[in-house]
PDB file of N, CA, C and O in Angstrom:
ATOM      1  N   UNK S   1     -28.323  29.093  12.441  1.00 47.00           N
ATOM      2  CA  UNK S   1     -28.511  28.609  11.096  1.00 47.00           C
ATOM      3  C   UNK S   1     -27.642  29.405  10.139  1.00 47.00           C
ATOM      4  O   UNK S   1     -27.653  30.620  10.142  1.00 47.00           O
ATOM      5  N   UNK S   2     -26.857  28.736   9.339  1.00 51.00           N
ATOM      6  CA  UNK S   2     -26.017  29.399   8.349  1.00 51.00           C
ATOM      7  C   UNK S   2     -26.790  29.600   7.056  1.00 51.00           C
ATOM      8  O   UNK S   2     -27.571  28.743   6.661  1.00 51.00           O
ATOM      9  N   UNK S   3     -26.544  30.731   6.446  1.00 51.00           N
ATOM     10  CA  UNK S   3     -27.135  30.979   5.140  1.00 51.00           C
ATOM     11  C   UNK S   3     -26.114  30.639   4.068  1.00 51.00           C
ATOM     12  O   UNK S   3     -25.004  31.147   4.079  1.00 51.00           O
ATOM     13  N   UNK S   4     -26.493  29.797   3.158  1.00 56.00           N
ATOM     14  CA  UNK S   4     -25.616  29.484   2.038  1.00 56.00           C
ATOM     15  C   UNK S   4     -25.666  30.602   1.012  1.00 56.00           C
ATOM     16  O   UNK S   4     -26.447  31.541   1.119  1.00 56.00           O
ATOM     17  N   UNK S   5     -24.804  30.526   0.015  1.00 60.00           N
ATOM     18  CA  UNK S   5     -24.769  31.558  -1.008  1.00 60.00           C
ATOM     19  C   UNK S   5     -26.106  31.714  -1.715  1.00 60.00           C
ATOM     20  O   UNK S   5     -26.564  32.820  -1.942  1.00 60.00           O
ATOM     21  N   UNK S   6     -26.720  30.598  -2.084  1.00 69.00           N
ATOM     22  CA  UNK S   6     -27.993  30.698  -2.804  1.00 69.00           C
ATOM     23  C   UNK S   6     -29.083  31.270  -1.906  1.00 69.00           C
ATOM     24  O   UNK S   6     -29.928  32.035  -2.356  1.00 69.00           O
ATOM     25  N   UNK S   7     -29.075  30.947  -0.618  1.00 74.00           N
ATOM     26  CA  UNK S   7     -30.059  31.493   0.319  1.00 74.00           C
ATOM     27  C   UNK S   7     -29.877  32.992   0.473  1.00 74.00           C
ATOM     28  O   UNK S   7     -30.845  33.753   0.478  1.00 74.00           O
ATOM     29  N   UNK S   8     -28.648  33.435   0.579  1.00 69.00           N
ATOM     30  CA  UNK S   8     -28.355  34.856   0.714  1.00 69.00           C
ATOM     31  C   UNK S   8     -28.756  35.593  -0.563  1.00 69.00           C
ATOM     32  O   UNK S   8     -29.376  36.657  -0.504  1.00 69.00           O
ATOM     33  N   UNK S   9     -28.445  35.030  -1.706  1.00 67.00           N
ATOM     34  CA  UNK S   9     -28.800  35.638  -2.989  1.00 67.00           C
ATOM     35  C   UNK S   9     -30.323  35.770  -3.093  1.00 67.00           C
ATOM     36  O   UNK S   9     -30.831  36.813  -3.480  1.00 67.00           O
ATOM     37  N   UNK S  10     -31.042  34.732  -2.719  1.00 73.00           N
ATOM     38  CA  UNK S  10     -32.500  34.763  -2.763  1.00 73.00           C
ATOM     39  C   UNK S  10     -33.038  35.847  -1.843  1.00 73.00           C
ATOM     40  O   UNK S  10     -33.942  36.593  -2.201  1.00 73.00           O
ATOM     41  N   UNK S  11     -32.478  35.940  -0.652  1.00 71.00           N
ATOM     42  CA  UNK S  11     -32.915  36.952   0.316  1.00 71.00           C
ATOM     43  C   UNK S  11     -32.663  38.362  -0.205  1.00 71.00           C
ATOM     44  O   UNK S  11     -33.512  39.248  -0.096  1.00 71.00           O
ATOM     45  N   UNK S  12     -31.500  38.584  -0.811  1.00 66.00           N
ATOM     46  CA  UNK S  12     -31.180  39.909  -1.362  1.00 66.00           C
ATOM     47  C   UNK S  12     -32.123  40.261  -2.514  1.00 66.00           C
ATOM     48  O   UNK S  12     -32.586  41.392  -2.611  1.00 66.00           O
ATOM     49  N   UNK S  13     -32.424  39.309  -3.366  1.00 68.00           N
ATOM     50  CA  UNK S  13     -33.346  39.550  -4.475  1.00 68.00           C
ATOM     51  C   UNK S  13     -34.735  39.878  -3.935  1.00 68.00           C
ATOM     52  O   UNK S  13     -35.396  40.804  -4.412  1.00 68.00           O
ATOM     53  N   UNK S  14     -35.186  39.134  -2.928  1.00 72.00           N
ATOM     54  CA  UNK S  14     -36.487  39.417  -2.306  1.00 72.00           C
ATOM     55  C   UNK S  14     -36.523  40.823  -1.725  1.00 72.00           C
ATOM     56  O   UNK S  14     -37.506  41.545  -1.877  1.00 72.00           O
ATOM     57  N   UNK S  15     -35.437  41.226  -1.059  1.00 72.00           N
ATOM     58  CA  UNK S  15     -35.362  42.569  -0.481  1.00 72.00           C
ATOM     59  C   UNK S  15     -35.390  43.633  -1.569  1.00 72.00           C
ATOM     60  O   UNK S  15     -36.058  44.658  -1.427  1.00 72.00           O
ATOM     61  N   UNK S  16     -34.672  43.396  -2.674  1.00 71.00           N
ATOM     62  CA  UNK S  16     -34.681  44.349  -3.784  1.00 71.00           C
ATOM     63  C   UNK S  16     -36.070  44.454  -4.397  1.00 71.00           C
ATOM     64  O   UNK S  16     -36.519  45.547  -4.751  1.00 71.00           O
ATOM     65  N   UNK S  17     -36.757  43.331  -4.518  1.00 74.00           N
ATOM     66  CA  UNK S  17     -38.113  43.355  -5.061  1.00 74.00           C
ATOM     67  C   UNK S  17     -39.040  44.170  -4.165  1.00 74.00           C
ATOM     68  O   UNK S  17     -39.908  44.885  -4.652  1.00 74.00           O
ATOM     69  N   UNK S  18     -38.862  44.074  -2.855  1.00 79.00           N
ATOM     70  CA  UNK S  18     -39.668  44.866  -1.933  1.00 79.00           C
ATOM     71  C   UNK S  18     -39.401  46.356  -2.115  1.00 79.00           C
ATOM     72  O   UNK S  18     -40.325  47.166  -2.111  1.00 79.00           O
ATOM     73  N   UNK S  19     -38.137  46.717  -2.281  1.00 78.00           N
ATOM     74  CA  UNK S  19     -37.777  48.123  -2.477  1.00 78.00           C
ATOM     75  C   UNK S  19     -38.364  48.635  -3.785  1.00 78.00           C
ATOM     76  O   UNK S  19     -38.938  49.725  -3.841  1.00 78.00           O
ATOM     77  N   UNK S  20     -38.250  47.843  -4.842  1.00 77.00           N
ATOM     78  CA  UNK S  20     -38.823  48.255  -6.130  1.00 77.00           C
ATOM     79  C   UNK S  20     -40.328  48.419  -6.018  1.00 77.00           C
ATOM     80  O   UNK S  20     -40.887  49.407  -6.494  1.00 77.00           O
ATOM     81  N   UNK S  21     -40.990  47.475  -5.401  1.00 78.00           N
ATOM     82  CA  UNK S  21     -42.445  47.559  -5.231  1.00 78.00           C
ATOM     83  C   UNK S  21     -42.828  48.783  -4.414  1.00 78.00           C
ATOM     84  O   UNK S  21     -43.797  49.481  -4.730  1.00 78.00           O
ATOM     85  N   UNK S  22     -42.074  49.049  -3.380  1.00 82.00           N
ATOM     86  CA  UNK S  22     -42.337  50.213  -2.530  1.00 82.00           C
ATOM     87  C   UNK S  22     -42.196  51.500  -3.331  1.00 82.00           C
ATOM     88  O   UNK S  22     -43.041  52.385  -3.247  1.00 82.00           O
ATOM     89  N   UNK S  23     -41.144  51.602  -4.141  1.00 82.00           N
ATOM     90  CA  UNK S  23     -40.939  52.817  -4.938  1.00 82.00           C
ATOM     91  C   UNK S  23     -42.038  53.001  -5.968  1.00 82.00           C
ATOM     92  O   UNK S  23     -42.483  54.114  -6.214  1.00 82.00           O
ATOM     93  N   UNK S  24     -42.501  51.906  -6.554  1.00 79.00           N
ATOM     94  CA  UNK S  24     -43.612  51.987  -7.503  1.00 79.00           C
ATOM     95  C   UNK S  24     -44.886  52.404  -6.780  1.00 79.00           C
ATOM     96  O   UNK S  24     -45.653  53.241  -7.267  1.00 79.00           O
ATOM     97  N   UNK S  25     -45.112  51.863  -5.583  1.00 81.00           N
ATOM     98  CA  UNK S  25     -46.294  52.214  -4.798  1.00 81.00           C
ATOM     99  C   UNK S  25     -46.283  53.693  -4.425  1.00 81.00           C
ATOM    100  O   UNK S  25     -47.336  54.347  -4.416  1.00 81.00           O
ATOM    101  N   UNK S  26     -45.127  54.243  -4.144  1.00 85.00           N
ATOM    102  CA  UNK S  26     -45.007  55.662  -3.815  1.00 85.00           C
ATOM    103  C   UNK S  26     -45.305  56.525  -5.037  1.00 85.00           C
ATOM    104  O   UNK S  26     -45.929  57.580  -4.931  1.00 85.00           O
ATOM    105  N   UNK S  27     -44.893  56.084  -6.219  1.00 85.00           N
ATOM    106  CA  UNK S  27     -45.104  56.843  -7.454  1.00 85.00           C
ATOM    107  C   UNK S  27     -46.560  56.816  -7.912  1.00 85.00           C
ATOM    108  O   UNK S  27     -47.015  57.724  -8.608  1.00 85.00           O
ATOM    109  N   UNK S  28     -47.310  55.797  -7.532  1.00 81.00           N
ATOM    110  CA  UNK S  28     -48.675  55.610  -8.001  1.00 81.00           C
ATOM    111  C   UNK S  28     -49.603  56.796  -7.685  1.00 81.00           C
ATOM    112  O   UNK S  28     -50.239  57.330  -8.593  1.00 81.00           O
ATOM    113  N   UNK S  29     -49.725  57.254  -6.430  1.00 86.00           N
ATOM    114  CA  UNK S  29     -50.655  58.361  -6.150  1.00 86.00           C
ATOM    115  C   UNK S  29     -50.286  59.651  -6.883  1.00 86.00           C
ATOM    116  O   UNK S  29     -51.161  60.366  -7.362  1.00 86.00           O
ATOM    117  N   UNK S  30     -48.992  59.941  -6.980  1.00 89.00           N
ATOM    118  CA  UNK S  30     -48.563  61.144  -7.695  1.00 89.00           C
ATOM    119  C   UNK S  30     -48.955  61.070  -9.166  1.00 89.00           C
ATOM    120  O   UNK S  30     -49.436  62.039  -9.744  1.00 89.00           O
ATOM    121  N   UNK S  31     -48.759  59.901  -9.752  1.00 86.00           N
ATOM    122  CA  UNK S  31     -49.110  59.717 -11.157  1.00 86.00           C
ATOM    123  C   UNK S  31     -50.612  59.816 -11.358  1.00 86.00           C
ATOM    124  O   UNK S  31     -51.079  60.429 -12.317  1.00 86.00           O
ATOM    125  N   UNK S  32     -51.363  59.230 -10.463  1.00 85.00           N
ATOM    126  CA  UNK S  32     -52.823  59.276 -10.558  1.00 85.00           C
ATOM    127  C   UNK S  32     -53.321  60.715 -10.441  1.00 85.00           C
ATOM    128  O   UNK S  32     -54.229  61.128 -11.167  1.00 85.00           O
ATOM    129  N   UNK S  33     -52.704  61.483  -9.569  1.00 91.00           N
ATOM    130  CA  UNK S  33     -53.084  62.895  -9.414  1.00 91.00           C
ATOM    131  C   UNK S  33     -52.789  63.664 -10.698  1.00 91.00           C
ATOM    132  O   UNK S  33     -53.610  64.466 -11.149  1.00 91.00           O
ATOM    133  N   UNK S  34     -51.628  63.439 -11.299  1.00 90.00           N
ATOM    134  CA  UNK S  34     -51.295  64.118 -12.553  1.00 90.00           C
ATOM    135  C   UNK S  34     -52.260  63.718 -13.665  1.00 90.00           C
ATOM    136  O   UNK S  34     -52.602  64.525 -14.524  1.00 90.00           O
ATOM    137  N   UNK S  35     -52.718  62.466 -13.645  1.00 89.00           N
ATOM    138  CA  UNK S  35     -53.644  61.995 -14.666  1.00 89.00           C
ATOM    139  C   UNK S  35     -55.049  62.588 -14.519  1.00 89.00           C
ATOM    140  O   UNK S  35     -55.858  62.497 -15.431  1.00 89.00           O
ATOM    141  N   UNK S  36     -55.342  63.203 -13.389  1.00 89.00           N
ATOM    142  CA  UNK S  36     -56.655  63.827 -13.222  1.00 89.00           C
ATOM    143  C   UNK S  36     -56.796  65.059 -14.099  1.00 89.00           C
ATOM    144  O   UNK S  36     -57.914  65.493 -14.387  1.00 89.00           O
ATOM    145  N   UNK S  37     -55.672  65.614 -14.556  1.00 91.00           N
ATOM    146  CA  UNK S  37     -55.716  66.805 -15.405  1.00 91.00           C
ATOM    147  C   UNK S  37     -55.029  66.596 -16.756  1.00 91.00           C
ATOM    148  O   UNK S  37     -54.947  67.521 -17.547  1.00 91.00           O
ATOM    149  N   UNK S  38     -54.542  65.401 -17.017  1.00 91.00           N
ATOM    150  CA  UNK S  38     -53.852  65.125 -18.281  1.00 91.00           C
ATOM    151  C   UNK S  38     -54.248  63.743 -18.791  1.00 91.00           C
ATOM    152  O   UNK S  38     -54.708  62.894 -18.021  1.00 91.00           O
ATOM    153  N   UNK S  39     -54.056  63.533 -20.091  1.00 89.00           N
ATOM    154  CA  UNK S  39     -54.396  62.228 -20.677  1.00 89.00           C
ATOM    155  C   UNK S  39     -53.314  61.188 -20.416  1.00 89.00           C
ATOM    156  O   UNK S  39     -53.600  60.006 -20.313  1.00 89.00           O
ATOM    157  N   UNK S  40     -52.076  61.630 -20.327  1.00 92.00           N
ATOM    158  CA  UNK S  40     -50.957  60.723 -20.049  1.00 92.00           C
ATOM    159  C   UNK S  40     -50.016  61.393 -19.056  1.00 92.00           C
ATOM    160  O   UNK S  40     -50.030  62.610 -18.890  1.00 92.00           O
ATOM    161  N   UNK S  41     -49.214  60.576 -18.418  1.00 91.00           N
ATOM    162  CA  UNK S  41     -48.166  61.081 -17.536  1.00 91.00           C
ATOM    163  C   UNK S  41     -46.969  60.148 -17.641  1.00 91.00           C
ATOM    164  O   UNK S  41     -47.084  59.043 -18.165  1.00 91.00           O
ATOM    165  N   UNK S  42     -45.852  60.607 -17.165  1.00 91.00           N
ATOM    166  CA  UNK S  42     -44.641  59.801 -17.199  1.00 91.00           C
ATOM    167  C   UNK S  42     -44.213  59.471 -15.779  1.00 91.00           C
ATOM    168  O   UNK S  42     -44.091  60.365 -14.942  1.00 91.00           O
ATOM    169  N   UNK S  43     -44.003  58.189 -15.525  1.00 86.00           N
ATOM    170  CA  UNK S  43     -43.463  57.740 -14.242  1.00 86.00           C
ATOM    171  C   UNK S  43     -41.966  57.591 -14.430  1.00 86.00           C
ATOM    172  O   UNK S  43     -41.516  56.878 -15.328  1.00 86.00           O
ATOM    173  N   UNK S  44     -41.198  58.272 -13.603  1.00 89.00           N
ATOM    174  CA  UNK S  44     -39.739  58.188 -13.670  1.00 89.00           C
ATOM    175  C   UNK S  44     -39.207  57.753 -12.317  1.00 89.00           C
ATOM    176  O   UNK S  44     -39.445  58.408 -11.307  1.00 89.00           O
ATOM    177  N   UNK S  45     -38.519  56.617 -12.304  1.00 87.00           N
ATOM    178  CA  UNK S  45     -37.892  56.120 -11.081  1.00 87.00           C
ATOM    179  C   UNK S  45     -36.404  55.931 -11.350  1.00 87.00           C
ATOM    180  O   UNK S  45     -35.985  54.921 -11.911  1.00 87.00           O
ATOM    181  N   UNK S  46     -35.586  56.918 -10.976  1.00 89.00           N
ATOM    182  CA  UNK S  46     -34.152  56.781 -11.220  1.00 89.00           C
ATOM    183  C   UNK S  46     -33.525  55.731 -10.303  1.00 89.00           C
ATOM    184  O   UNK S  46     -34.006  55.491  -9.194  1.00 89.00           O
ATOM    185  N   UNK S  47     -32.500  55.119 -10.804  1.00 86.00           N
ATOM    186  CA  UNK S  47     -31.714  54.146 -10.032  1.00 86.00           C
ATOM    187  C   UNK S  47     -32.573  53.019  -9.455  1.00 86.00           C
ATOM    188  O   UNK S  47     -32.419  52.641  -8.301  1.00 86.00           O
ATOM    189  N   UNK S  48     -33.466  52.464 -10.268  1.00 78.00           N
ATOM    190  CA  UNK S  48     -34.331  51.389  -9.786  1.00 78.00           C
ATOM    191  C   UNK S  48     -33.547  50.109  -9.540  1.00 78.00           C
ATOM    192  O   UNK S  48     -33.834  49.357  -8.630  1.00 78.00           O
ATOM    193  N   UNK S  49     -32.525  49.885 -10.348  1.00 78.00           N
ATOM    194  CA  UNK S  49     -31.667  48.721 -10.182  1.00 78.00           C
ATOM    195  C   UNK S  49     -30.323  49.033 -10.827  1.00 78.00           C
ATOM    196  O   UNK S  49     -30.116  50.133 -11.324  1.00 78.00           O
ATOM    197  N   UNK S  50     -29.416  48.085 -10.809  1.00 81.00           N
ATOM    198  CA  UNK S  50     -28.107  48.295 -11.418  1.00 81.00           C
ATOM    199  C   UNK S  50     -27.627  47.005 -12.064  1.00 81.00           C
ATOM    200  O   UNK S  50     -28.002  45.912 -11.650  1.00 81.00           O
ATOM    201  N   UNK S  51     -26.823  47.183 -13.079  1.00 83.00           N
ATOM    202  CA  UNK S  51     -26.181  46.053 -13.745  1.00 83.00           C
ATOM    203  C   UNK S  51     -24.682  46.310 -13.736  1.00 83.00           C
ATOM    204  O   UNK S  51     -24.225  47.322 -13.204  1.00 83.00           O
ATOM    205  N   UNK S  52     -23.946  45.428 -14.361  1.00 89.00           N
ATOM    206  CA  UNK S  52     -22.494  45.636 -14.429  1.00 89.00           C
ATOM    207  C   UNK S  52     -22.143  46.878 -15.248  1.00 89.00           C
ATOM    208  O   UNK S  52     -21.071  47.444 -15.094  1.00 89.00           O
ATOM    209  N   UNK S  53     -23.066  47.316 -16.125  1.00 91.00           N
ATOM    210  CA  UNK S  53     -22.834  48.530 -16.910  1.00 91.00           C
ATOM    211  C   UNK S  53     -23.194  49.801 -16.153  1.00 91.00           C
ATOM    212  O   UNK S  53     -22.896  50.895 -16.602  1.00 91.00           O
ATOM    213  N   UNK S  54     -23.865  49.676 -15.027  1.00 90.00           N
ATOM    214  CA  UNK S  54     -24.227  50.848 -14.240  1.00 90.00           C
ATOM    215  C   UNK S  54     -25.695  50.848 -13.854  1.00 90.00           C
ATOM    216  O   UNK S  54     -26.398  49.859 -14.045  1.00 90.00           O
ATOM    217  N   UNK S  55     -26.174  51.991 -13.320  1.00 88.00           N
ATOM    218  CA  UNK S  55     -27.553  52.064 -12.844  1.00 88.00           C
ATOM    219  C   UNK S  55     -28.555  52.029 -13.992  1.00 88.00           C
ATOM    220  O   UNK S  55     -28.269  52.491 -15.094  1.00 88.00           O
ATOM    221  N   UNK S  56     -29.732  51.473 -13.706  1.00 85.00           N
ATOM    222  CA  UNK S  56     -30.823  51.464 -14.665  1.00 85.00           C
ATOM    223  C   UNK S  56     -31.971  52.285 -14.096  1.00 85.00           C
ATOM    224  O   UNK S  56     -32.279  52.201 -12.913  1.00 85.00           O
ATOM    225  N   UNK S  57     -32.547  53.076 -14.964  1.00 87.00           N
ATOM    226  CA  UNK S  57     -33.661  53.933 -14.573  1.00 87.00           C
ATOM    227  C   UNK S  57     -34.931  53.410 -15.215  1.00 87.00           C
ATOM    228  O   UNK S  57     -34.909  52.805 -16.275  1.00 87.00           O
ATOM    229  N   UNK S  58     -36.055  53.665 -14.568  1.00 85.00           N
ATOM    230  CA  UNK S  58     -37.357  53.230 -15.063  1.00 85.00           C
ATOM    231  C   UNK S  58     -38.127  54.455 -15.507  1.00 85.00           C
ATOM    232  O   UNK S  58     -38.301  55.399 -14.739  1.00 85.00           O
ATOM    233  N   UNK S  59     -38.579  54.460 -16.761  1.00 88.00           N
ATOM    234  CA  UNK S  59     -39.405  55.530 -17.293  1.00 88.00           C
ATOM    235  C   UNK S  59     -40.555  54.890 -18.053  1.00 88.00           C
ATOM    236  O   UNK S  59     -40.337  54.017 -18.889  1.00 88.00           O
ATOM    237  N   UNK S  60     -41.775  55.325 -17.763  1.00 84.00           N
ATOM    238  CA  UNK S  60     -42.943  54.746 -18.411  1.00 84.00           C
ATOM    239  C   UNK S  60     -44.004  55.815 -18.608  1.00 84.00           C
ATOM    240  O   UNK S  60     -44.375  56.513 -17.667  1.00 84.00           O
ATOM    241  N   UNK S  61     -44.478  55.962 -19.851  1.00 89.00           N
ATOM    242  CA  UNK S  61     -45.612  56.834 -20.149  1.00 89.00           C
ATOM    243  C   UNK S  61     -46.881  56.016 -19.974  1.00 89.00           C
ATOM    244  O   UNK S  61     -46.992  54.925 -20.536  1.00 89.00           O
ATOM    245  N   UNK S  62     -47.831  56.526 -19.185  1.00 87.00           N
ATOM    246  CA  UNK S  62     -49.049  55.765 -18.893  1.00 87.00           C
ATOM    247  C   UNK S  62     -50.301  56.617 -19.016  1.00 87.00           C
ATOM    248  O   UNK S  62     -50.264  57.832 -18.872  1.00 87.00           O
ATOM    249  N   UNK S  63     -51.423  55.924 -19.234  1.00 90.00           N
ATOM    250  CA  UNK S  63     -52.753  56.510 -19.164  1.00 90.00           C
ATOM    251  C   UNK S  63     -53.372  56.057 -17.848  1.00 90.00           C
ATOM    252  O   UNK S  63     -52.825  55.199 -17.161  1.00 90.00           O
ATOM    253  N   UNK S  64     -54.533  56.596 -17.514  1.00 86.00           N
ATOM    254  CA  UNK S  64     -55.201  56.202 -16.276  1.00 86.00           C
ATOM    255  C   UNK S  64     -55.516  54.707 -16.268  1.00 86.00           C
ATOM    256  O   UNK S  64     -55.247  54.011 -15.284  1.00 86.00           O
ATOM    257  N   UNK S  65     -56.061  54.199 -17.379  1.00 86.00           N
ATOM    258  CA  UNK S  65     -56.408  52.770 -17.443  1.00 86.00           C
ATOM    259  C   UNK S  65     -55.176  51.895 -17.281  1.00 86.00           C
ATOM    260  O   UNK S  65     -55.196  50.897 -16.551  1.00 86.00           O
ATOM    261  N   UNK S  66     -54.094  52.258 -17.943  1.00 85.00           N
ATOM    262  CA  UNK S  66     -52.862  51.464 -17.859  1.00 85.00           C
ATOM    263  C   UNK S  66     -52.287  51.518 -16.440  1.00 85.00           C
ATOM    264  O   UNK S  66     -51.786  50.511 -15.929  1.00 85.00           O
ATOM    265  N   UNK S  67     -52.359  52.658 -15.791  1.00 78.00           N
ATOM    266  CA  UNK S  67     -51.833  52.777 -14.433  1.00 78.00           C
ATOM    267  C   UNK S  67     -52.612  51.881 -13.465  1.00 78.00           C
ATOM    268  O   UNK S  67     -52.022  51.189 -12.641  1.00 78.00           O
ATOM    269  N   UNK S  68     -53.940  51.844 -13.604  1.00 79.00           N
ATOM    270  CA  UNK S  68     -54.734  50.956 -12.751  1.00 79.00           C
ATOM    271  C   UNK S  68     -54.418  49.489 -13.044  1.00 79.00           C
ATOM    272  O   UNK S  68     -54.350  48.668 -12.127  1.00 79.00           O
ATOM    273  N   UNK S  69     -54.206  49.168 -14.303  1.00 84.00           N
ATOM    274  CA  UNK S  69     -53.864  47.792 -14.675  1.00 84.00           C
ATOM    275  C   UNK S  69     -52.511  47.399 -14.076  1.00 84.00           C
ATOM    276  O   UNK S  69     -52.358  46.310 -13.526  1.00 84.00           O
ATOM    277  N   UNK S  70     -51.535  48.287 -14.157  1.00 75.00           N
ATOM    278  CA  UNK S  70     -50.214  48.012 -13.577  1.00 75.00           C
ATOM    279  C   UNK S  70     -50.309  47.826 -12.075  1.00 75.00           C
ATOM    280  O   UNK S  70     -49.687  46.934 -11.504  1.00 75.00           O
ATOM    281  N   UNK S  71     -51.104  48.649 -11.421  1.00 75.00           N
ATOM    282  CA  UNK S  71     -51.261  48.544  -9.966  1.00 75.00           C
ATOM    283  C   UNK S  71     -51.891  47.200  -9.598  1.00 75.00           C
ATOM    284  O   UNK S  71     -51.453  46.532  -8.666  1.00 75.00           O
ATOM    285  N   UNK S  72     -52.903  46.805 -10.337  1.00 79.00           N
ATOM    286  CA  UNK S  72     -53.592  45.551 -10.037  1.00 79.00           C
ATOM    287  C   UNK S  72     -52.673  44.343 -10.205  1.00 79.00           C
ATOM    288  O   UNK S  72     -52.698  43.422  -9.387  1.00 79.00           O
ATOM    289  N   UNK S  73     -51.845  44.339 -11.235  1.00 76.00           N
ATOM    290  CA  UNK S  73     -50.969  43.188 -11.464  1.00 76.00           C
ATOM    291  C   UNK S  73     -49.738  43.224 -10.571  1.00 76.00           C
ATOM    292  O   UNK S  73     -49.237  42.171 -10.164  1.00 76.00           O
ATOM    293  N   UNK S  74     -49.262  44.402 -10.235  1.00 67.00           N
ATOM    294  CA  UNK S  74     -48.058  44.513  -9.407  1.00 67.00           C
ATOM    295  C   UNK S  74     -48.339  44.132  -7.965  1.00 67.00           C
ATOM    296  O   UNK S  74     -47.537  43.482  -7.320  1.00 67.00           O
ATOM    297  N   UNK S  75     -49.495  44.509  -7.459  1.00 65.00           N
ATOM    298  CA  UNK S  75     -49.788  44.285  -6.046  1.00 65.00           C
ATOM    299  C   UNK S  75     -50.848  43.222  -5.829  1.00 65.00           C
ATOM    300  O   UNK S  75     -51.442  43.141  -4.759  1.00 65.00           O
ATOM    301  N   UNK S  76     -51.081  42.384  -6.836  1.00 65.00           N
ATOM    302  CA  UNK S  76     -52.036  41.285  -6.696  1.00 65.00           C
ATOM    303  C   UNK S  76     -51.494  40.264  -5.693  1.00 65.00           C
ATOM    304  O   UNK S  76     -50.286  40.018  -5.642  1.00 65.00           O
ATOM    305  N   UNK S  77     -52.370  39.683  -4.876  1.00 66.00           N
ATOM    306  CA  UNK S  77     -51.887  38.678  -3.921  1.00 66.00           C
ATOM    307  C   UNK S  77     -51.306  37.466  -4.652  1.00 66.00           C
ATOM    308  O   UNK S  77     -51.794  37.077  -5.697  1.00 66.00           O
ATOM    309  N   UNK S  78     -50.238  36.932  -4.098  1.00 63.00           N
ATOM    310  CA  UNK S  78     -49.611  35.756  -4.687  1.00 63.00           C
ATOM    311  C   UNK S  78     -50.441  34.538  -4.378  1.00 63.00           C
ATOM    312  O   UNK S  78     -50.909  34.355  -3.259  1.00 63.00           O
ATOM    313  N   UNK S  79     -50.597  33.704  -5.386  1.00 61.00           N
ATOM    314  CA  UNK S  79     -51.347  32.462  -5.189  1.00 61.00           C
ATOM    315  C   UNK S  79     -50.365  31.325  -5.061  1.00 61.00           C
ATOM    316  O   UNK S  79     -49.361  31.279  -5.739  1.00 61.00           O
ATOM    317  N   UNK S  80     -50.680  30.400  -4.232  1.00 56.00           N
ATOM    318  CA  UNK S  80     -49.775  29.275  -4.150  1.00 56.00           C
ATOM    319  C   UNK S  80     -49.902  28.494  -2.954  1.00 56.00           C
ATOM    320  O   UNK S  80     -50.139  27.913  -2.164  1.00 56.00           O
TER     321      UNK S  80
END
């Protein structure tokens, strides 16, 4: 079976989404641990993606409630 350009593009995007989700999942326990002794923490994920201008980094200041909300929406099962 040959993959057309759009099929390959879709597959690459899906793979990138998996990598991003994995990196966020790895950051979650560390952030939760830091929040056990602080009111807020910063999640920093360098080189999360790239554009024609260069790499993009992810930085987010969160509270415990916001971190749980992000986890629930990010890893919620897909309906369909």
